[in-house]
Amino acid sequence: MDWDLTLRILLALFGAASCAAAWYNIWTAKGNQKQASESRKLEEAHAMGVANKQSIENLESRMDGHEARTEKRLDQIGSDVAAVKNLFTDFLIENLRTLTRTRT
């Protein structure tokens, strides 16, 4: 009978240890799942940040290109306006000279 009682006590202890191990596994699994989820979210946020950084760098380079082209266009417009002004001034002066010569 001693062996029977000892065996029952050992089985009860083994069962209690098994239940404790199962609860521990469940608890750590939830913690690991939560940690993996947070880690995945951080990785996604990091990837998004890298993509945004690349987009910003691309936009900055495009803006620099636009600014350079705009400066060139403004310089060209300024020289064109000056040329038209000179042409118009010369046209008026020539017409006034012809008018004054024909009247005298």
Coordinates of N, CA and C in Angstrom, one line a residue:
M1 N 0.8 -1.2 0.0 CA 0.0 0.0 0.0 C 0.8 1.3 0.0
D2 N 2.0 1.1 0.5 CA 2.8 2.3 0.5 C 3.2 2.7 -0.9
W3 N 3.4 1.7 -1.7 CA 3.8 2.0 -3.1 C 2.6 2.6 -3.8
D4 N 1.5 2.2 -3.5 CA 0.3 2.7 -4.2 C 0.1 4.2 -3.8
L5 N 0.2 4.5 -2.5 CA 0.1 5.9 -2.1 C 1.2 6.8 -2.7
T6 N 2.4 6.3 -2.7 CA 3.5 7.0 -3.2 C 3.3 7.3 -4.7
L7 N 2.8 6.3 -5.4 CA 2.6 6.4 -6.8 C 1.5 7.5 -7.1
R8 N 0.5 7.4 -6.3 CA -0.6 8.4 -6.5 C -0.1 9.8 -6.2
I9 N 0.7 10.0 -5.2 CA 1.3 11.3 -4.8 C 2.2 11.8 -6.0
L10 N 3.0 10.9 -6.5 CA 3.9 11.2 -7.6 C 3.1 11.6 -8.9
L11 N 2.0 10.9 -9.2 CA 1.1 11.2 -10.3 C 0.4 12.5 -10.1
A12 N 0.0 12.8 -8.9 CA -0.6 14.1 -8.6 C 0.4 15.2 -8.7
L13 N 1.6 15.0 -8.3 CA 2.6 16.1 -8.4 C 3.0 16.2 -9.9
F14 N 3.1 15.1 -10.6 CA 3.4 15.2 -12.1 C 2.2 16.0 -12.8
G15 N 1.0 15.6 -12.4 CA -0.1 16.3 -13.0 C -0.1 17.8 -12.7
A16 N 0.2 18.2 -11.5 CA 0.2 19.6 -11.1 C 1.4 20.3 -11.8
A17 N 2.5 19.6 -12.0 CA 3.6 20.2 -12.7 C 3.3 20.4 -14.2
S18 N 2.6 19.4 -14.7 CA 2.1 19.5 -16.1 C 1.2 20.7 -16.3
C19 N 0.2 20.8 -15.4 CA -0.7 22.0 -15.5 C 0.0 23.3 -15.4
A20 N 1.0 23.4 -14.4 CA 1.8 24.6 -14.3 C 2.6 24.9 -15.5
A21 N 3.2 23.8 -16.1 CA 3.9 24.0 -17.4 C 3.0 24.5 -18.5
A22 N 1.8 24.0 -18.6 CA 0.9 24.4 -19.6 C 0.5 25.9 -19.4
W23 N 0.2 26.3 -18.2 CA -0.1 27.7 -17.9 C 1.1 28.6 -18.3
Y24 N 2.3 28.1 -17.9 CA 3.5 28.9 -18.2 C 3.6 29.0 -19.7
N25 N 3.4 28.0 -20.4 CA 3.5 28.0 -21.9 C 2.5 29.0 -22.5
I26 N 1.3 28.9 -22.0 CA 0.2 29.8 -22.5 C 0.6 31.3 -22.2
W27 N 1.1 31.5 -21.0 CA 1.4 32.9 -20.6 C 2.6 33.4 -21.5
T28 N 3.6 32.6 -21.6 CA 4.8 33.1 -22.4 C 4.5 33.2 -23.9
A29 N 3.6 32.3 -24.4 CA 3.2 32.4 -25.8 C 2.5 33.7 -26.1
K30 N 1.6 34.1 -25.1 CA 0.9 35.4 -25.3 C 1.9 36.5 -25.3
G31 N 2.8 36.5 -24.4 CA 3.9 37.5 -24.3 C 4.7 37.5 -25.5
N32 N 5.1 36.4 -26.0 CA 5.9 36.3 -27.2 C 5.1 36.8 -28.4
Q33 N 3.9 36.5 -28.5 CA 3.0 36.9 -29.6 C 2.9 38.4 -29.6
K34 N 2.7 39.0 -28.4 CA 2.6 40.4 -28.2 C 3.9 41.1 -28.6
Q35 N 5.0 40.5 -28.2 CA 6.3 41.1 -28.5 C 6.6 41.0 -30.0
A36 N 6.2 39.9 -30.6 CA 6.4 39.7 -32.1 C 5.5 40.7 -32.9
S37 N 4.3 41.0 -32.4 CA 3.4 41.9 -33.0 C 4.0 43.3 -32.9
E38 N 4.5 43.7 -31.7 CA 5.1 45.0 -31.6 C 6.4 45.1 -32.4
S39 N 7.1 44.1 -32.5 CA 8.3 44.1 -33.3 C 8.0 44.3 -34.8
R40 N 7.0 43.6 -35.2 CA 6.5 43.7 -36.6 C 6.0 45.1 -36.9
K41 N 5.3 45.7 -36.0 CA 4.8 47.1 -36.1 C 6.0 48.1 -36.2
L42 N 7.0 47.8 -35.4 CA 8.2 48.7 -35.4 C 8.9 48.5 -36.7
E43 N 9.0 47.3 -37.2 CA 9.7 47.1 -38.5 C 8.9 47.8 -39.7
E44 N 7.6 47.7 -39.6 CA 6.8 48.3 -40.6 C 6.9 49.9 -40.5
A45 N 7.0 50.4 -39.3 CA 7.1 51.8 -39.2 C 8.5 52.3 -39.7
H46 N 9.5 51.4 -39.4 CA 10.9 51.8 -39.9 C 10.9 51.7 -41.4
A47 N 10.3 50.7 -42.0 CA 10.3 50.6 -43.5 C 9.5 51.8 -44.1
M48 N 8.5 52.2 -43.4 CA 7.7 53.4 -43.9 C 8.5 54.6 -43.8
G49 N 9.3 54.8 -42.7 CA 10.2 55.9 -42.5 C 11.2 56.0 -43.6
V50 N 11.8 54.8 -43.9 CA 12.8 54.8 -44.9 C 12.2 55.2 -46.3
A51 N 11.1 54.7 -46.6 CA 10.4 55.0 -47.8 C 10.1 56.5 -47.9
N52 N 9.6 57.0 -46.8 CA 9.3 58.5 -46.7 C 10.6 59.3 -46.9
K53 N 11.7 58.9 -46.3 CA 12.9 59.6 -46.5 C 13.4 59.6 -47.9
Q54 N 13.2 58.4 -48.6 CA 13.6 58.4 -50.0 C 12.7 59.3 -50.8
S55 N 11.4 59.3 -50.5 CA 10.5 60.1 -51.2 C 10.8 61.6 -51.0
I56 N 11.2 62.0 -49.8 CA 11.5 63.4 -49.5 C 12.8 63.7 -50.3
E57 N 13.8 62.8 -50.3 CA 15.0 63.1 -51.0 C 14.7 63.3 -52.5
N58 N 13.9 62.4 -53.1 CA 13.5 62.5 -54.5 C 12.8 63.8 -54.8
L59 N 11.9 64.2 -53.9 CA 11.2 65.5 -54.1 C 12.1 66.7 -54.0
E60 N 13.1 66.6 -53.0 CA 14.1 67.7 -52.9 C 14.9 67.8 -54.2
S61 N 15.3 66.7 -54.7 CA 16.1 66.8 -56.0 C 15.3 67.3 -57.1
R62 N 14.0 66.9 -57.2 CA 13.2 67.4 -58.2 C 13.0 68.9 -58.1
M63 N 12.8 69.3 -56.8 CA 12.6 70.8 -56.6 C 13.8 71.6 -57.0
D64 N 15.0 71.0 -56.7 CA 16.2 71.7 -57.1 C 16.3 71.8 -58.6
G65 N 15.9 70.7 -59.3 CA 15.9 70.8 -60.7 C 14.9 71.8 -61.3
H66 N 13.8 71.9 -60.6 CA 12.8 72.9 -61.1 C 13.3 74.3 -60.8
E67 N 13.9 74.5 -59.7 CA 14.4 75.8 -59.4 C 15.5 76.2 -60.4
A68 N 16.4 75.3 -60.7 CA 17.4 75.6 -61.7 C 16.8 76.0 -63.1
R69 N 15.8 75.2 -63.5 CA 15.2 75.5 -64.8 C 14.4 76.8 -64.7
T70 N 13.8 77.1 -63.6 CA 13.0 78.3 -63.5 C 14.0 79.5 -63.5
E71 N 15.1 79.4 -62.9 CA 16.2 80.5 -63.0 C 16.6 80.7 -64.4
K72 N 16.8 79.6 -65.1 CA 17.2 79.7 -66.6 C 16.1 80.4 -67.4
R73 N 14.9 80.0 -67.1 CA 13.8 80.6 -67.9 C 13.6 82.0 -67.6
L74 N 13.7 82.4 -66.3 CA 13.6 83.8 -65.9 C 14.8 84.6 -66.6
D75 N 16.0 84.1 -66.6 CA 17.1 84.8 -67.2 C 16.8 84.9 -68.7
Q76 N 16.3 83.9 -69.4 CA 15.9 84.0 -70.8 C 14.8 85.0 -71.0
I77 N 13.8 85.0 -70.2 CA 12.7 85.9 -70.3 C 13.2 87.4 -70.2
G78 N 14.1 87.6 -69.2 CA 14.7 88.9 -69.0 C 15.5 89.3 -70.2
S79 N 16.3 88.5 -70.8 CA 17.0 88.9 -72.0 C 16.1 89.1 -73.2
D80 N 15.0 88.3 -73.3 CA 14.1 88.5 -74.4 C 13.3 89.8 -74.2
V81 N 12.9 90.1 -73.0 CA 12.3 91.4 -72.8 C 13.2 92.6 -73.1
A82 N 14.4 92.5 -72.7 CA 15.4 93.5 -73.0 C 15.6 93.7 -74.5
A83 N 15.6 92.5 -75.2 CA 15.8 92.6 -76.7 C 14.6 93.2 -77.3
V84 N 13.4 92.9 -76.9 CA 12.1 93.5 -77.4 C 12.1 94.9 -77.1
K85 N 12.5 95.3 -75.9 CA 12.5 96.7 -75.5 C 13.5 97.5 -76.5
N86 N 14.6 96.9 -76.7 CA 15.6 97.6 -77.6 C 15.0 97.7 -79.0
L87 N 14.4 96.6 -79.5 CA 13.8 96.6 -80.8 C 12.7 97.7 -80.9
F88 N 11.8 97.8 -79.9 CA 10.7 98.7 -79.9 C 11.3 100.2 -79.8
T89 N 12.3 100.3 -79.0 CA 12.9 101.7 -78.9 C 13.6 102.1 -80.2
D90 N 14.3 101.2 -80.8 CA 14.9 101.5 -82.1 C 13.8 101.8 -83.2
F91 N 12.7 101.0 -83.1 CA 11.6 101.2 -84.1 C 11.0 102.6 -83.9
L92 N 10.8 103.0 -82.6 CA 10.2 104.3 -82.4 C 11.2 105.4 -82.8
I93 N 12.5 105.2 -82.5 CA 13.4 106.3 -82.8 C 13.5 106.4 -84.3
E94 N 13.6 105.3 -85.0 CA 13.7 105.4 -86.5 C 12.4 106.0 -87.1
N95 N 11.3 105.7 -86.6 CA 10.0 106.3 -87.1 C 10.0 107.8 -86.8
L96 N 10.4 108.2 -85.6 CA 10.5 109.6 -85.3 C 11.5 110.3 -86.1
R97 N 12.6 109.7 -86.4 CA 13.6 110.4 -87.3 C 13.0 110.5 -88.7
T98 N 12.3 109.5 -89.2 CA 11.7 109.6 -90.5 C 10.7 110.7 -90.5
L99 N 9.9 110.8 -89.5 CA 8.9 111.8 -89.4 C 9.5 113.2 -89.3
T100 N 10.5 113.3 -88.6 CA 11.1 114.7 -88.5 C 11.8 115.0 -89.8
R101 N 12.4 114.1 -90.5 CA 13.1 114.4 -91.7 C 12.1 114.7 -92.8
T102 N 10.9 114.1 -92.8 CA 10.0 114.4 -93.9 C 9.3 115.7 -93.7
R103 N 9.2 116.2 -92.4 CA 8.6 117.4 -92.1 C 9.5 118.6 -92.4
T104 N 10.7 118.4 -92.4 CA 11.6 119.5 -92.6 C 12.0 119.7 -94.1

